Coordinates of C-alpha atoms and ligand atoms in Angstrom, one line a residue:
M1 CA 70.0 99.0 58.8
N2 CA 69.0 99.7 62.5
Q3 CA 68.0 96.1 62.9
E4 CA 71.4 95.1 61.5
M5 CA 73.1 97.3 64.0
D6 CA 71.0 95.9 66.8
L7 CA 71.9 92.4 65.8
A8 CA 75.6 93.3 65.7
A9 CA 75.4 95.0 69.1
A10 CA 73.6 92.0 70.6
K11 CA 76.4 89.8 69.2
T12 CA 79.0 92.0 70.8
I13 CA 77.2 92.0 74.1
R14 CA 77.0 88.2 74.0
R15 CA 80.8 88.1 73.4
I16 CA 81.4 90.5 76.3
V17 CA 79.6 88.3 78.8
K18 CA 81.2 85.2 77.4
V19 CA 84.8 86.5 77.5
N20 CA 84.3 88.1 80.9
H21 CA 83.0 84.8 82.3
A22 CA 85.9 82.9 80.8
G23 CA 88.4 85.6 82.1
E24 CA 87.0 85.3 85.6
Y25 CA 87.4 81.5 85.4
G26 CA 91.0 82.0 84.3
A27 CA 91.5 84.4 87.2
I28 CA 90.1 81.9 89.6
R29 CA 92.7 79.3 88.3
I30 CA 95.5 81.8 88.6
Y31 CA 94.8 82.7 92.2
R32 CA 94.1 79.1 93.2
A33 CA 97.6 78.1 91.8
Q34 CA 99.2 81.1 93.5
I35 CA 97.5 80.3 96.8
W36 CA 98.8 76.7 96.6
V37 CA 102.4 77.9 96.2
A38 CA 102.0 80.9 98.6
R39 CA 100.7 78.8 101.5
R40 CA 104.1 76.9 101.4
L41 CA 106.4 79.7 100.5
Y42 CA 105.0 83.2 101.3
P43 CA 102.1 82.8 103.8
D44 CA 102.0 86.6 104.3
T45 CA 100.4 87.0 100.8
V46 CA 97.7 84.3 101.3
A47 CA 95.1 86.6 102.9
F48 CA 95.1 89.0 99.9
L49 CA 95.1 86.1 97.4
E50 CA 92.2 84.3 99.2
E51 CA 90.1 87.5 99.3
T52 CA 90.8 88.1 95.6
L53 CA 89.9 84.6 94.8
A54 CA 86.5 85.0 96.6
H55 CA 85.9 88.1 94.4
E56 CA 86.8 86.3 91.2
I57 CA 84.5 83.4 92.1
D58 CA 81.7 85.9 92.7
H59 CA 82.4 87.7 89.4
C60 CA 82.4 84.5 87.5
Q61 CA 79.0 83.6 88.9
L62 CA 77.6 87.0 88.2
F63 CA 78.6 86.8 84.5
R64 CA 77.3 83.2 84.3
D65 CA 73.9 84.5 85.6
A66 CA 74.0 87.4 83.0
M67 CA 74.2 84.9 80.2
P68 CA 70.7 83.4 79.6
A69 CA 69.0 86.8 79.2
R70 CA 71.6 87.6 76.5
Q71 CA 71.6 84.2 74.8
A72 CA 75.2 83.7 75.7
R73 CA 76.8 80.5 76.5
P74 CA 80.1 79.7 78.2
C75 CA 83.2 80.1 76.0
R76 CA 84.2 77.0 74.0
V77 CA 87.8 77.4 75.0
M78 CA 87.2 77.4 78.8
A79 CA 89.9 74.7 79.2
L80 CA 92.4 77.1 77.5
W81 CA 91.5 79.8 80.0
G82 CA 91.6 77.4 82.9
N83 CA 94.8 75.6 82.1
G84 CA 96.5 78.8 80.9
G85 CA 95.5 80.5 84.1
F86 CA 96.7 77.7 86.3
L87 CA 100.0 77.5 84.6
L88 CA 100.5 81.3 84.7
G89 CA 99.6 81.4 88.4
F90 CA 101.8 78.5 89.3
V91 CA 104.9 79.6 87.4
T92 CA 104.8 83.2 88.5
A93 CA 104.3 82.3 92.1
L94 CA 107.3 80.0 92.0
M95 CA 109.3 83.1 90.9
G96 CA 108.7 84.7 94.3
R97 CA 106.5 87.4 95.7
Q98 CA 107.4 89.8 92.9
G99 CA 106.3 87.1 90.4
I100 CA 102.8 87.2 92.1
W101 CA 102.6 91.0 92.0
I102 CA 103.8 91.2 88.4
C103 CA 101.3 88.6 87.3
T104 CA 98.4 90.3 89.2
A105 CA 99.4 93.8 88.0
A106 CA 99.6 92.6 84.3
V107 CA 96.4 90.6 84.3
E108 CA 94.3 93.0 86.3
G109 CA 95.7 96.0 84.3
A110 CA 94.7 94.4 81.0
V111 CA 91.3 93.4 82.4
H112 CA 90.8 97.0 83.6
H113 CA 91.4 98.4 80.1
H114 CA 89.0 95.9 78.5
L115 CA 86.3 96.7 81.1
D116 CA 86.7 100.4 80.3
D117 CA 86.2 99.7 76.6
Q118 CA 83.2 97.5 77.4
L119 CA 81.6 100.1 79.7
L120 CA 81.7 102.7 76.9
F121 CA 80.1 100.2 74.5
L122 CA 77.4 99.2 76.9
K123 CA 76.4 102.5 78.4
N124 CA 73.4 103.1 76.1
R125 CA 73.0 99.6 74.9
D126 CA 72.7 97.4 78.1
P127 CA 72.5 99.5 81.2
E128 CA 72.0 96.5 83.5
L129 CA 75.3 94.9 82.3
H130 CA 76.9 98.3 82.4
T131 CA 76.1 98.6 86.2
L132 CA 77.3 95.1 86.9
I133 CA 80.6 95.6 85.1
A134 CA 81.1 99.0 86.8
T135 CA 80.7 97.3 90.2
I136 CA 83.1 94.5 89.3
Q137 CA 85.6 97.0 87.8
D138 CA 85.8 98.6 91.3
Q139 CA 87.0 95.4 92.8
E140 CA 89.4 94.6 90.0
L141 CA 90.9 98.1 90.5
G142 CA 91.5 97.2 94.1
H143 CA 93.4 94.0 93.0
L144 CA 95.4 96.0 90.6
N145 CA 96.4 98.7 93.1
H146 CA 97.3 96.2 95.8
A147 CA 99.8 94.6 93.3
L148 CA 101.1 97.9 92.0
E149 CA 101.9 99.1 95.5
R150 CA 104.0 96.0 96.1
L151 CA 106.0 96.0 92.8
S152 CA 109.6 96.8 93.5
T153 CA 111.0 99.9 91.7
P154 CA 112.9 100.6 89.6
T155 CA 111.6 97.7 87.5
G156 CA 114.3 95.4 86.2
F157 CA 114.5 94.2 82.6
W158 CA 113.1 90.7 83.3
S159 CA 110.3 92.1 85.4
K160 CA 109.3 94.5 82.7
A161 CA 109.6 91.7 80.1
L162 CA 107.4 89.4 82.1
H163 CA 104.8 92.1 82.7
Q164 CA 104.7 92.8 79.0
I165 CA 104.4 89.1 78.0
I166 CA 101.5 88.5 80.4
T167 CA 99.7 91.7 79.3
L168 CA 100.2 90.7 75.7
S169 CA 99.0 87.1 76.3
T170 CA 95.9 88.3 78.1
N171 CA 95.1 90.7 75.3
I172 CA 95.5 88.0 72.7
V173 CA 93.3 85.5 74.5
M174 CA 90.7 88.3 74.9
W175 CA 90.9 89.2 71.2
L176 CA 90.5 85.5 70.2
S177 CA 87.6 85.0 72.6
T178 CA 85.7 88.1 71.3
W179 CA 86.6 87.4 67.6
G180 CA 88.3 90.8 67.4
D181 CA 85.5 92.8 69.1
S182 CA 88.0 93.8 71.9
T183 CA 90.0 95.8 69.3
R184 CA 86.9 97.4 67.9
M185 CA 85.7 98.5 71.3
A186 CA 89.2 99.9 72.2
R187 CA 89.1 101.9 69.0
E188 CA 85.6 103.2 69.8
L189 CA 86.8 104.3 73.3
K190 CA 89.9 106.0 71.9
A191 CA 87.8 107.9 69.4
S192 CA 85.4 109.0 72.1
R193 CA 88.2 110.1 74.4
Q194 CA 89.7 112.2 71.5
K195 CA 86.3 113.8 70.9
T196 CA 86.0 114.7 74.6
N197 CA 89.5 116.2 74.6
N198 CA 88.8 118.2 71.4
Q199 CA 85.6 119.5 73.0
K200 CA 87.5 120.6 76.1
A201 CA 90.2 122.2 73.9
A202 CA 87.6 124.1 71.8
Ligands
FE2_1 FE1 87.2 89.4 88.5
FE2_2 FE1 90.6 90.6 89.7

């Protein structure tokens, strides 16, 4: 039974590294496309986008380096992540600065939630990967906050709709790439939060 559980955990860990690597690749493509447009239309946003791109390149390499020890290989649908990312970055950047901030806030927000779920799962199962993801999550949070601070308020109907569509698409691709593990981890995190709250209330 324990061996079965270990095998299942190893499989999930493989999926985590794989999906994170693919996600970082998608992020690289989003920011590259946005930089291409921003250089021509909103040069004031380029410094942030370039710094963020450098982080994503770094994250992508770190997850790639974490693969061999965990018998993980790059995702088979990397092209989907890459092309989807490029298209998303390009279209949102053409919508204006707000398009860039909505896209960044939605993608980085979704990523942040998934990393939270993964951290809980990895805590006692793969401390090395746990530390790596915690460090990366810090930078992702910086990207998220930068975008949130620039989102205009109150949010209009179309901005809200775009935000929700991007969040949903990111979650769907994550779910597909982890074969549903992302939902199981989210459930595990929710249960653990409830347990902590109950303990506090008792
Ligand atoms: Fe990243
Ligand atoms: Fe990021």
